[in-house]
JSON list of C-alpha atoms in Angstrom, two decimals:
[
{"chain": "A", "resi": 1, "resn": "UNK", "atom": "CA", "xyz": [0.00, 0.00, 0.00]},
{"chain": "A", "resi": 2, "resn": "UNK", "atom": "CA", "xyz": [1.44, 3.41, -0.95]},
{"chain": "A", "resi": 3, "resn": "UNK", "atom": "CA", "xyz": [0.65, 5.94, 1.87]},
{"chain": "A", "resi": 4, "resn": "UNK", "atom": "CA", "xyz": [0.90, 9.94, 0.57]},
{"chain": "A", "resi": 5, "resn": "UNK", "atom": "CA", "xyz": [1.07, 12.55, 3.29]},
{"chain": "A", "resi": 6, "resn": "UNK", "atom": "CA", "xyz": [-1.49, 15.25, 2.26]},
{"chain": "A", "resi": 7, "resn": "UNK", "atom": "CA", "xyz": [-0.64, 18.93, 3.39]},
{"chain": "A", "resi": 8, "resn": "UNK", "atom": "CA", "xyz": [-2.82, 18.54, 6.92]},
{"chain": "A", "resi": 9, "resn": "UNK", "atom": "CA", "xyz": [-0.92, 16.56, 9.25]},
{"chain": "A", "resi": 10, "resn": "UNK", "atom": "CA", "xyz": [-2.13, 12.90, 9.41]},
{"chain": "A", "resi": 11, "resn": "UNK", "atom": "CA", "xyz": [-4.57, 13.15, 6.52]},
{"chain": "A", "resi": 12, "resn": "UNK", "atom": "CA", "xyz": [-3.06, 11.09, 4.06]},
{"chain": "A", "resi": 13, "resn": "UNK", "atom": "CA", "xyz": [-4.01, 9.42, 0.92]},
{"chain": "A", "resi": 14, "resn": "UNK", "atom": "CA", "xyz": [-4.22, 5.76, 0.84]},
{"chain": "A", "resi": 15, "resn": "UNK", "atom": "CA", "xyz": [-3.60, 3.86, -2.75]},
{"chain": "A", "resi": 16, "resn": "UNK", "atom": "CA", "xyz": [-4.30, -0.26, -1.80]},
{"chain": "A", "resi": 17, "resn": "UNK", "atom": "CA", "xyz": [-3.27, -2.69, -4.72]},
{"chain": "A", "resi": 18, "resn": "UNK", "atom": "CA", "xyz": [-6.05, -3.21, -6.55]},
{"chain": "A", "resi": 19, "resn": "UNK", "atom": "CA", "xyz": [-6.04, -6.75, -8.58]},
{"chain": "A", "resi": 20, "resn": "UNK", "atom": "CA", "xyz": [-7.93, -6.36, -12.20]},
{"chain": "A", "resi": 21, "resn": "UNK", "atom": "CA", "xyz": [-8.76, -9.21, -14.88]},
{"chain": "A", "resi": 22, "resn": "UNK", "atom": "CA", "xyz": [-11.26, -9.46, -17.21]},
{"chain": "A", "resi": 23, "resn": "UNK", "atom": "CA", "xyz": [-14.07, -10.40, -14.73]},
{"chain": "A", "resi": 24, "resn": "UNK", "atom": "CA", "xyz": [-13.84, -6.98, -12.93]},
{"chain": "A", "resi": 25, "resn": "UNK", "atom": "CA", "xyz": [-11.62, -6.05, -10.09]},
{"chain": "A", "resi": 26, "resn": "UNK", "atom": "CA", "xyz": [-10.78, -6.57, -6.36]},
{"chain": "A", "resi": 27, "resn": "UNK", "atom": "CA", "xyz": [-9.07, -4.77, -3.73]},
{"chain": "A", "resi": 28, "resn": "UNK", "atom": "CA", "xyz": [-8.44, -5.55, 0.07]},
{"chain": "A", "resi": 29, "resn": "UNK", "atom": "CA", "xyz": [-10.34, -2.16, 1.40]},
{"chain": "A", "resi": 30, "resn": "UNK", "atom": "CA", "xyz": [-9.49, -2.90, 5.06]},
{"chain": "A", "resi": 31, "resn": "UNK", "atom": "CA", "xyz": [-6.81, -4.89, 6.91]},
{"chain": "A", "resi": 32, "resn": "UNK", "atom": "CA", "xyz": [-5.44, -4.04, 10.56]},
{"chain": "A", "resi": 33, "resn": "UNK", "atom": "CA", "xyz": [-2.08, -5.71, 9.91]},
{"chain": "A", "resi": 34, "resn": "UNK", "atom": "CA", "xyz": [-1.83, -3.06, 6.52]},
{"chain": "A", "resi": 35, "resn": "UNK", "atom": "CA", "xyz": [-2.76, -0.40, 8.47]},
{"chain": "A", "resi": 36, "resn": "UNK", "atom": "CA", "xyz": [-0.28, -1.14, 11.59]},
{"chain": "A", "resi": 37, "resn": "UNK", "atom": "CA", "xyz": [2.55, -2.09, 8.96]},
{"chain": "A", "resi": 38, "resn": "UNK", "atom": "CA", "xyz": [1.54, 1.87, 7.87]},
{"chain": "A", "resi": 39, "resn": "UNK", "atom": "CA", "xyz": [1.83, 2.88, 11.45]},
{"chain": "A", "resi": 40, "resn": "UNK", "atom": "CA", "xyz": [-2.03, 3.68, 12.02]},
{"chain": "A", "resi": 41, "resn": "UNK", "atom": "CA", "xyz": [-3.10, 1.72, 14.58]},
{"chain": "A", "resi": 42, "resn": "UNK", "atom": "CA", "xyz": [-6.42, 2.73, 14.40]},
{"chain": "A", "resi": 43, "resn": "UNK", "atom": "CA", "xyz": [-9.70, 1.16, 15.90]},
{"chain": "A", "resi": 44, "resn": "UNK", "atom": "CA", "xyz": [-12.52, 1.61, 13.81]},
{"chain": "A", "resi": 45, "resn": "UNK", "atom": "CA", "xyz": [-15.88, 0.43, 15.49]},
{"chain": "A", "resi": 46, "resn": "UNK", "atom": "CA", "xyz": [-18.52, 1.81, 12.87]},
{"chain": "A", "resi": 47, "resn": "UNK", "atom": "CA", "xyz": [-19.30, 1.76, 8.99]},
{"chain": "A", "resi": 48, "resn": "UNK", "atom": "CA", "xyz": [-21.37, 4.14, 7.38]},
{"chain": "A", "resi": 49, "resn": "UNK", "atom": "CA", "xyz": [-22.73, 3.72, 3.30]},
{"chain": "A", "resi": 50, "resn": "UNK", "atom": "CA", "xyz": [-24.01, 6.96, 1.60]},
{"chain": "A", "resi": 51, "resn": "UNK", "atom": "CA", "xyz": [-25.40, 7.78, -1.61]},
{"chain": "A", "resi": 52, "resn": "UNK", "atom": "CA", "xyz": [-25.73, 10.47, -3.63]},
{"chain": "A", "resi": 53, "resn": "UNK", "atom": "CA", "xyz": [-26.83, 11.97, -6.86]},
{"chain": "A", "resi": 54, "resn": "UNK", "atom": "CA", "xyz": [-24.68, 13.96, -8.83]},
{"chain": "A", "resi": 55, "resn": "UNK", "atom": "CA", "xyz": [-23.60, 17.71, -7.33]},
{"chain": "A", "resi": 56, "resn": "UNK", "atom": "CA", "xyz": [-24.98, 16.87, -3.92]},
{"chain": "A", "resi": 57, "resn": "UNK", "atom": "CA", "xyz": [-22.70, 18.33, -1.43]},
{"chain": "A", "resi": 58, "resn": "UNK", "atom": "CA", "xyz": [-22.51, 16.39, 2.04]},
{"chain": "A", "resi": 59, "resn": "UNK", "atom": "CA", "xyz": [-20.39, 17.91, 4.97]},
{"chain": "A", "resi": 60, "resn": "UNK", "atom": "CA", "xyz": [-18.89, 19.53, 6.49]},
{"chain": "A", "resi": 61, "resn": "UNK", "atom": "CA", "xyz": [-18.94, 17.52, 9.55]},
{"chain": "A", "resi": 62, "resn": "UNK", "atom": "CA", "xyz": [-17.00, 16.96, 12.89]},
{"chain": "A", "resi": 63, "resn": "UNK", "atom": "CA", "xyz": [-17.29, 15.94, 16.48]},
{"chain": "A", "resi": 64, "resn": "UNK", "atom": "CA", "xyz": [-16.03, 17.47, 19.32]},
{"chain": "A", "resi": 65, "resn": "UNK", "atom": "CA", "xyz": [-15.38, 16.35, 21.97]},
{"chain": "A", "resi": 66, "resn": "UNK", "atom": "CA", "xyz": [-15.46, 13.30, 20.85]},
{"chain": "A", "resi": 67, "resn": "UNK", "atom": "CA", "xyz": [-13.92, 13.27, 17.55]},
{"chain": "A", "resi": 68, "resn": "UNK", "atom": "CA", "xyz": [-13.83, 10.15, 15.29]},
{"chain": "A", "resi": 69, "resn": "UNK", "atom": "CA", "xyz": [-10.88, 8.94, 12.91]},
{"chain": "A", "resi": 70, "resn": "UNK", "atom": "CA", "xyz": [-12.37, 8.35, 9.29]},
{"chain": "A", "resi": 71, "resn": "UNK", "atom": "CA", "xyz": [-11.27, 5.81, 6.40]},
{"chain": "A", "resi": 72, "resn": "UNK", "atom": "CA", "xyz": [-13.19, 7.14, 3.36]},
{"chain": "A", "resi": 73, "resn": "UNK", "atom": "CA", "xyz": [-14.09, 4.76, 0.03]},
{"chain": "A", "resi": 74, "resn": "UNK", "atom": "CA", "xyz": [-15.74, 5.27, -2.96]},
{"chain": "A", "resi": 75, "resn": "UNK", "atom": "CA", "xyz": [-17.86, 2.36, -3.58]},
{"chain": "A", "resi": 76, "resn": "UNK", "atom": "CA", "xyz": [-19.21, 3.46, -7.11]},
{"chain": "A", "resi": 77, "resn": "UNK", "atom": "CA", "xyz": [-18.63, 6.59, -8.63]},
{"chain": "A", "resi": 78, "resn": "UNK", "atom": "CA", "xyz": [-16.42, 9.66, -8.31]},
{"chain": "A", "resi": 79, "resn": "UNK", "atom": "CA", "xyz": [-16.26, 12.37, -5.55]},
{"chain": "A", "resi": 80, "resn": "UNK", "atom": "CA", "xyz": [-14.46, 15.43, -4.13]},
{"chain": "A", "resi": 81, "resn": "UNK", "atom": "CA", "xyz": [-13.53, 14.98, -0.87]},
{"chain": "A", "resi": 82, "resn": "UNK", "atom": "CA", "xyz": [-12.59, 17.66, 1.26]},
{"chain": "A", "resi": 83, "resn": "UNK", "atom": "CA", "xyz": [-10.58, 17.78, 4.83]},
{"chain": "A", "resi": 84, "resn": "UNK", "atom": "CA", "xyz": [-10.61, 20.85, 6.90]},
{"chain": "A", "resi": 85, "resn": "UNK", "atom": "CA", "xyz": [-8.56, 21.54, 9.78]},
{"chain": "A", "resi": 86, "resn": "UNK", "atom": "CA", "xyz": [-10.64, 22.38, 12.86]},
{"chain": "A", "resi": 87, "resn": "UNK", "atom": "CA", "xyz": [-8.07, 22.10, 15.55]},
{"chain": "A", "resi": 88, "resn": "UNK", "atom": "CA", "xyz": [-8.09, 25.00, 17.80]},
{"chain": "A", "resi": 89, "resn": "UNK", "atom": "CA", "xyz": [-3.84, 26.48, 18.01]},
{"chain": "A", "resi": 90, "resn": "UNK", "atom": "CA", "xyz": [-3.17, 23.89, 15.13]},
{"chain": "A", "resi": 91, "resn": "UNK", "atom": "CA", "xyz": [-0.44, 25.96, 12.55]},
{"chain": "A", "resi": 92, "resn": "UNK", "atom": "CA", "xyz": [-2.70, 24.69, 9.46]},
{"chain": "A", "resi": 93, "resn": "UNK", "atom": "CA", "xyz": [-6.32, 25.53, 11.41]},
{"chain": "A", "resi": 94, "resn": "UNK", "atom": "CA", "xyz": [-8.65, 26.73, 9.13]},
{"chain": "A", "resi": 95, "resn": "UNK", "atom": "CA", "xyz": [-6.93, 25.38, 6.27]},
{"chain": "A", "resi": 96, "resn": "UNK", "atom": "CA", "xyz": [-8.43, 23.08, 3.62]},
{"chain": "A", "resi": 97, "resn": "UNK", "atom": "CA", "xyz": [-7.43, 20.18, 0.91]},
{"chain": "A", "resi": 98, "resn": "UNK", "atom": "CA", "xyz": [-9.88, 18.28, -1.91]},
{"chain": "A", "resi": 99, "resn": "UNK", "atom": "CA", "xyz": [-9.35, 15.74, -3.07]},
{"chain": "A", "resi": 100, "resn": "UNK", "atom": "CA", "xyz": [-10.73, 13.48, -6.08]},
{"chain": "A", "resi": 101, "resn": "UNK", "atom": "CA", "xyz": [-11.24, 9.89, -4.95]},
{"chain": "A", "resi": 102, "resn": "UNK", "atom": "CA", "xyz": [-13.38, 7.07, -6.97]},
{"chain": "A", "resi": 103, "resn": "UNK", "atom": "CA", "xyz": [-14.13, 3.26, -6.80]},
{"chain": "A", "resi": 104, "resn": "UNK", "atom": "CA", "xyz": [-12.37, 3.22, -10.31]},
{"chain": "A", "resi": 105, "resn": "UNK", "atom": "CA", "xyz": [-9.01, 4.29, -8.64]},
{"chain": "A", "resi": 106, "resn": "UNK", "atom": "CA", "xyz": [-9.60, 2.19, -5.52]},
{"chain": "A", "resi": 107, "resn": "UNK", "atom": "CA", "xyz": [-7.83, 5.40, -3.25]},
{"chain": "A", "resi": 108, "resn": "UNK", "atom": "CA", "xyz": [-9.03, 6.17, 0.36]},
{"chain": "A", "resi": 109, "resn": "UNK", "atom": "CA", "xyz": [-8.44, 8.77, 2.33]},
{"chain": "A", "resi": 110, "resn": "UNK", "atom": "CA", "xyz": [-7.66, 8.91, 5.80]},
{"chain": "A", "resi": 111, "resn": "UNK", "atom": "CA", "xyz": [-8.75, 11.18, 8.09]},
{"chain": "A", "resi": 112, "resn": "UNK", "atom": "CA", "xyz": [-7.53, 11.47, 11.70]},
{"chain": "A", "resi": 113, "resn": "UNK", "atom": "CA", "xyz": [-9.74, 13.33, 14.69]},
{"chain": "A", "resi": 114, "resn": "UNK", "atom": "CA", "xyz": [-10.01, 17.04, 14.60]},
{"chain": "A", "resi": 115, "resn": "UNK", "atom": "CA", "xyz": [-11.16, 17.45, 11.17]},
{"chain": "A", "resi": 116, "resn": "UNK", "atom": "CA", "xyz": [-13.95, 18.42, 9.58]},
{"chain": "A", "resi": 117, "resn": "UNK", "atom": "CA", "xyz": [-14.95, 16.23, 6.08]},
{"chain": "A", "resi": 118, "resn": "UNK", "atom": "CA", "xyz": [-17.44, 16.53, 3.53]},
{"chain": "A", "resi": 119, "resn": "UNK", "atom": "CA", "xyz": [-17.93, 15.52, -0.34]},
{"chain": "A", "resi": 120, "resn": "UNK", "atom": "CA", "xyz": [-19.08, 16.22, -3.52]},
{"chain": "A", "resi": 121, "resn": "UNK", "atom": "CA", "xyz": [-20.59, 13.69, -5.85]},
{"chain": "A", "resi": 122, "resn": "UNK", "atom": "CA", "xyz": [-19.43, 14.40, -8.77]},
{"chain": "A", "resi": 123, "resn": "UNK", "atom": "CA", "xyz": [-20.76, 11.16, -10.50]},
{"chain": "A", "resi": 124, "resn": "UNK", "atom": "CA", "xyz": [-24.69, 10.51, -11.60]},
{"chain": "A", "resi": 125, "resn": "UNK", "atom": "CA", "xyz": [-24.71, 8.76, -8.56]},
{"chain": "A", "resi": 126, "resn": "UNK", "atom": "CA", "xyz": [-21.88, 8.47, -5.85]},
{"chain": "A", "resi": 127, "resn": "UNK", "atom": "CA", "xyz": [-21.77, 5.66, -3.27]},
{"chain": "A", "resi": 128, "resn": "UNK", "atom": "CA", "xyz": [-19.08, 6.47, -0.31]},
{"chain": "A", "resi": 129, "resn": "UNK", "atom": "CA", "xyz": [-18.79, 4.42, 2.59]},
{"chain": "A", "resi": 130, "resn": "UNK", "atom": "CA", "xyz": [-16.19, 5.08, 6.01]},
{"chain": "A", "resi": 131, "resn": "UNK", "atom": "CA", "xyz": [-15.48, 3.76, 8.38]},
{"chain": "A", "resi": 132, "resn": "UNK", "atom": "CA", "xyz": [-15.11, 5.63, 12.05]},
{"chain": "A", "resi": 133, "resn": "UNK", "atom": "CA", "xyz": [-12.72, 5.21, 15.44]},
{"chain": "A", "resi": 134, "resn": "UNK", "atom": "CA", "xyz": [-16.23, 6.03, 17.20]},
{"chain": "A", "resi": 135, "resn": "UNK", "atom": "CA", "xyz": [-19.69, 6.10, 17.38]},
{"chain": "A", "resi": 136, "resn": "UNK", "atom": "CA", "xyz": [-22.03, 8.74, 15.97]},
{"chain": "A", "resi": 137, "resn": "UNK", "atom": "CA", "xyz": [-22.56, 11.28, 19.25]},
{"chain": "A", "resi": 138, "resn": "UNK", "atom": "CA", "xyz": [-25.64, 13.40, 18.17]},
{"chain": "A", "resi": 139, "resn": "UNK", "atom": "CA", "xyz": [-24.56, 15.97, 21.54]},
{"chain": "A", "resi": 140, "resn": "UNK", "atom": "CA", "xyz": [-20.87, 16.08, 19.79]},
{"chain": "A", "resi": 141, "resn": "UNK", "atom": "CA", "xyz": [-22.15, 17.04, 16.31]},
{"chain": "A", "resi": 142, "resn": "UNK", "atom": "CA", "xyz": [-20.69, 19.87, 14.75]},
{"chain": "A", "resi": 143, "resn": "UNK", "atom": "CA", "xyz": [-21.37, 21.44, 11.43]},
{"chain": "A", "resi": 144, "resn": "UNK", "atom": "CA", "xyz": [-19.20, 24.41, 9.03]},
{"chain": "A", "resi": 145, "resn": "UNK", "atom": "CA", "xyz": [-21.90, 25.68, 6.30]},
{"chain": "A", "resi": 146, "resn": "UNK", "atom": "CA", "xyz": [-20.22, 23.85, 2.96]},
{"chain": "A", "resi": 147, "resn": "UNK", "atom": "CA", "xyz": [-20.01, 27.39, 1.38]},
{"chain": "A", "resi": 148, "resn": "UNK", "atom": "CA", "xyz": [-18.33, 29.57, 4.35]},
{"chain": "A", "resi": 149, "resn": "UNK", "atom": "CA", "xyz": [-16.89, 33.06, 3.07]},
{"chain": "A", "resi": 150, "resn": "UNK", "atom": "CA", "xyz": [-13.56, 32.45, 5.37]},
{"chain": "A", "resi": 151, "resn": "UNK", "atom": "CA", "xyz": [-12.77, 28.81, 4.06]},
{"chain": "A", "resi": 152, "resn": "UNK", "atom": "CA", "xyz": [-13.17, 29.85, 0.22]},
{"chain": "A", "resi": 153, "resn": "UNK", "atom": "CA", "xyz": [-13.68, 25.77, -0.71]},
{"chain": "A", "resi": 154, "resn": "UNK", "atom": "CA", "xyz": [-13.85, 25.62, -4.40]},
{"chain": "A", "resi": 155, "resn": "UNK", "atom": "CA", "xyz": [-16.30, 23.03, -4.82]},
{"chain": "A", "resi": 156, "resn": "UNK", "atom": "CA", "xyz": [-16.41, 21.60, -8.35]},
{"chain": "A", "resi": 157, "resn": "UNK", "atom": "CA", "xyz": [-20.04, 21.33, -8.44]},
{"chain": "A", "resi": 158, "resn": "UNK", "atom": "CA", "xyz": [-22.54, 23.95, -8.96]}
]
């Protein structure tokens, strides 16, 4: 697995082999002994499956306190993820990076705690699934409007 350091410290772009023949494709998407190997010894304890149609923006979310680590996969489709930095004194707070990811490619992203995440589907229909480090909190929900004047996200989608 080739692991790409991002620009946000700890966000980093994942690129798994992916095996193809002429019957279709197949790729390991999860493996704790990869990810140790990687030095992430992460925990995840939830998956969550999303679709969307085409220019659907979902995001940005976060928790706080109790922020979750995210492993992000495009199950069909094509999408912009983007990653903004949301910890408080952090030298890159505020900041932001997209990203394109899709199942075609096979890349993941992840996403440590104390970021905020969101997507745009930039396929007819986008199907993302992550996995998280821990469970949906409804009381530690936090939201940054997708289109906020400071962050300046260039979403590809209209």
């Amino acid at each position: 697995m080739k692991v790409t350091e991002l620009g946000l410290p700890g966000v980093l772009l994942l690129e798994p082999r992916l095996f193809r023949d002429e019957r279709g494709a197949f790729v390991e998407s999860w493996s704790a002994r990869r990810f140790a190997a990687a030095g992430l010894g992460v925990e995840f304890v939830q998956d969550n499956v999303s679709w969307s149609r085409r220019g659907v923006v979902r995001g940005l979310h976060y928790q706080h306190p109790h922020g979750q680590a995210k492993l992000i996969s495009v199950l069909r489709g094509e999408v912009w993820d983007v990653v903004v930095d949301v910890r408080r004194g952090s030298p890159t707070f505020g900041q932001w990076i997209g990203v394109p990811l899709s199942a075609e490619s096979g890349h993941q992203l992840f996403i440590p705690e104390g970021y905020a995440h969101g997507f745009a589907a930039l396929s007819e229909e986008a199907i993302f699934s992550y996995k998280c480090s821990r469970y949906y909190d409804p009381a530690s929900e936090w939201t940054i409007r997708w289109d906020d004047p400071e962050l300046k996200i260039d979403w590809p989608v209209e």
